[in-house]
mmCIF file of C-alpha atoms in Angstrom:
data_model
loop_
_atom_site.group_PDB
_atom_site.id
_atom_site.type_symbol
_atom_site.label_atom_id
_atom_site.label_comp_id
_atom_site.label_asym_id
_atom_site.label_seq_id
_atom_site.Cartn_x
_atom_site.Cartn_y
_atom_site.Cartn_z
ATOM 1 C CA UNK A 1 2.602 14.378 -5.663
ATOM 2 C CA UNK A 2 4.341 16.954 -3.808
ATOM 3 C CA UNK A 3 5.056 17.335 -0.018
ATOM 4 C CA UNK A 4 6.101 20.021 1.454
ATOM 5 C CA UNK A 5 6.740 21.094 5.047
ATOM 6 C CA UNK A 6 6.757 24.657 6.526
ATOM 7 C CA UNK A 7 7.725 24.755 10.477
ATOM 8 C CA UNK A 8 5.406 22.134 12.251
ATOM 9 C CA UNK A 9 2.764 22.034 9.173
ATOM 10 C CA UNK A 10 2.946 19.257 6.347
ATOM 11 C CA UNK A 11 0.996 19.853 3.144
ATOM 12 C CA UNK A 12 0.959 16.941 0.907
ATOM 13 C CA UNK A 13 -0.650 17.701 -2.503
ATOM 14 C CA UNK A 14 -1.449 16.135 -6.136
ATOM 15 C CA UNK A 15 0.624 18.989 -7.562
ATOM 16 C CA UNK A 16 2.273 22.223 -7.673
ATOM 17 C CA UNK A 17 -1.280 24.140 -8.498
ATOM 18 C CA UNK A 18 -3.165 22.195 -5.561
ATOM 19 C CA UNK A 19 -0.317 23.220 -3.040
ATOM 20 C CA UNK A 20 -0.538 26.682 -4.027
ATOM 21 C CA UNK A 21 -4.061 26.599 -3.377
ATOM 22 C CA UNK A 22 -3.558 24.833 0.162
ATOM 23 C CA UNK A 23 -0.611 27.764 0.939
ATOM 24 C CA UNK A 24 -3.263 30.177 -0.245
ATOM 25 C CA UNK A 25 -6.053 29.063 1.762
ATOM 26 C CA UNK A 26 -3.863 28.941 5.237
ATOM 27 C CA UNK A 27 -2.310 32.597 4.442
ATOM 28 C CA UNK A 28 -3.603 35.482 6.742
ATOM 29 C CA UNK A 29 -4.483 37.549 3.876
ATOM 30 C CA UNK A 30 -7.025 37.134 1.203
ATOM 31 C CA UNK A 31 -6.566 36.631 -2.266
ATOM 32 C CA UNK A 32 -8.946 36.252 -5.154
ATOM 33 C CA UNK A 33 -6.964 33.890 -6.831
ATOM 34 C CA UNK A 34 -3.046 31.851 -7.159
ATOM 35 C CA UNK A 35 -2.155 34.283 -9.383
ATOM 36 C CA UNK A 36 -2.766 37.221 -6.891
ATOM 37 C CA UNK A 37 -0.958 35.069 -3.968
ATOM 38 C CA UNK A 38 2.339 34.309 -5.974
ATOM 39 C CA UNK A 39 2.574 37.902 -7.027
ATOM 40 C CA UNK A 40 1.755 39.236 -3.070
ATOM 41 C CA UNK A 41 4.491 36.530 -1.964
ATOM 42 C CA UNK A 42 6.936 37.678 -4.224
ATOM 43 C CA UNK A 43 6.677 41.498 -3.036
ATOM 44 C CA UNK A 44 6.408 39.919 0.827
ATOM 45 C CA UNK A 45 9.670 37.515 -0.081
ATOM 46 C CA UNK A 46 11.780 41.342 -1.431
ATOM 47 C CA UNK A 47 10.644 42.783 1.685
ATOM 48 C CA UNK A 48 11.576 40.820 3.876
ATOM 49 C CA UNK A 49 14.751 39.087 2.190
ATOM 50 C CA UNK A 50 15.689 41.566 -0.625
ATOM 51 C CA UNK A 51 15.649 38.829 -2.763
ATOM 52 C CA UNK A 52 13.295 38.295 -5.726
ATOM 53 C CA UNK A 53 11.990 34.920 -6.882
ATOM 54 C CA UNK A 54 11.651 34.341 -10.311
ATOM 55 C CA UNK A 55 9.353 31.646 -11.838
ATOM 56 C CA UNK A 56 7.739 30.692 -15.119
ATOM 57 C CA UNK A 57 5.136 28.190 -13.435
ATOM 58 C CA UNK A 58 3.560 26.880 -10.520
ATOM 59 C CA UNK A 59 6.535 24.149 -9.837
ATOM 60 C CA UNK A 60 9.678 27.207 -10.358
ATOM 61 C CA UNK A 61 7.125 29.263 -7.770
ATOM 62 C CA UNK A 62 7.873 26.072 -5.208
ATOM 63 C CA UNK A 63 11.424 25.583 -6.017
ATOM 64 C CA UNK A 64 12.089 29.540 -5.697
ATOM 65 C CA UNK A 65 9.923 29.549 -2.057
ATOM 66 C CA UNK A 66 12.193 26.560 -1.409
ATOM 67 C CA UNK A 67 15.537 28.280 -2.198
ATOM 68 C CA UNK A 68 14.776 31.421 -0.214
ATOM 69 C CA UNK A 69 13.965 28.881 2.780
ATOM 70 C CA UNK A 70 10.238 29.182 3.055
ATOM 71 C CA UNK A 71 10.337 25.426 2.993
ATOM 72 C CA UNK A 72 11.932 23.321 5.411
ATOM 73 C CA UNK A 73 11.522 20.482 3.179
ATOM 74 C CA UNK A 74 10.299 20.491 -0.374
ATOM 75 C CA UNK A 75 9.874 17.039 -2.517
ATOM 76 C CA UNK A 76 8.320 16.090 -5.917
ATOM 77 C CA UNK A 77 7.244 12.588 -5.964
ATOM 78 C CA UNK A 78 6.460 10.595 -9.336
ATOM 79 C CA UNK A 79 4.967 7.301 -9.156
ATOM 80 C CA UNK A 80 6.668 4.887 -11.194
ATOM 81 C CA UNK A 81 4.449 1.960 -12.343
#
């Protein structure tokens, strides 16, 4: 499970893929896929911060967004049985 906080909004998802989908659906722009959303976010981050985010998978994408300050909080929660 992943929990992320952006301003006053809290997102909870079963995995990174689901969290990215939630962020994509809340974005004011429209994209056909998660990959298009991630590519556009990468461009926007570079334009607004001058930094590039580098990622190989959905988890790393979220960690990079946290690194540059997009998330106020990001928690990966693993259930232990």
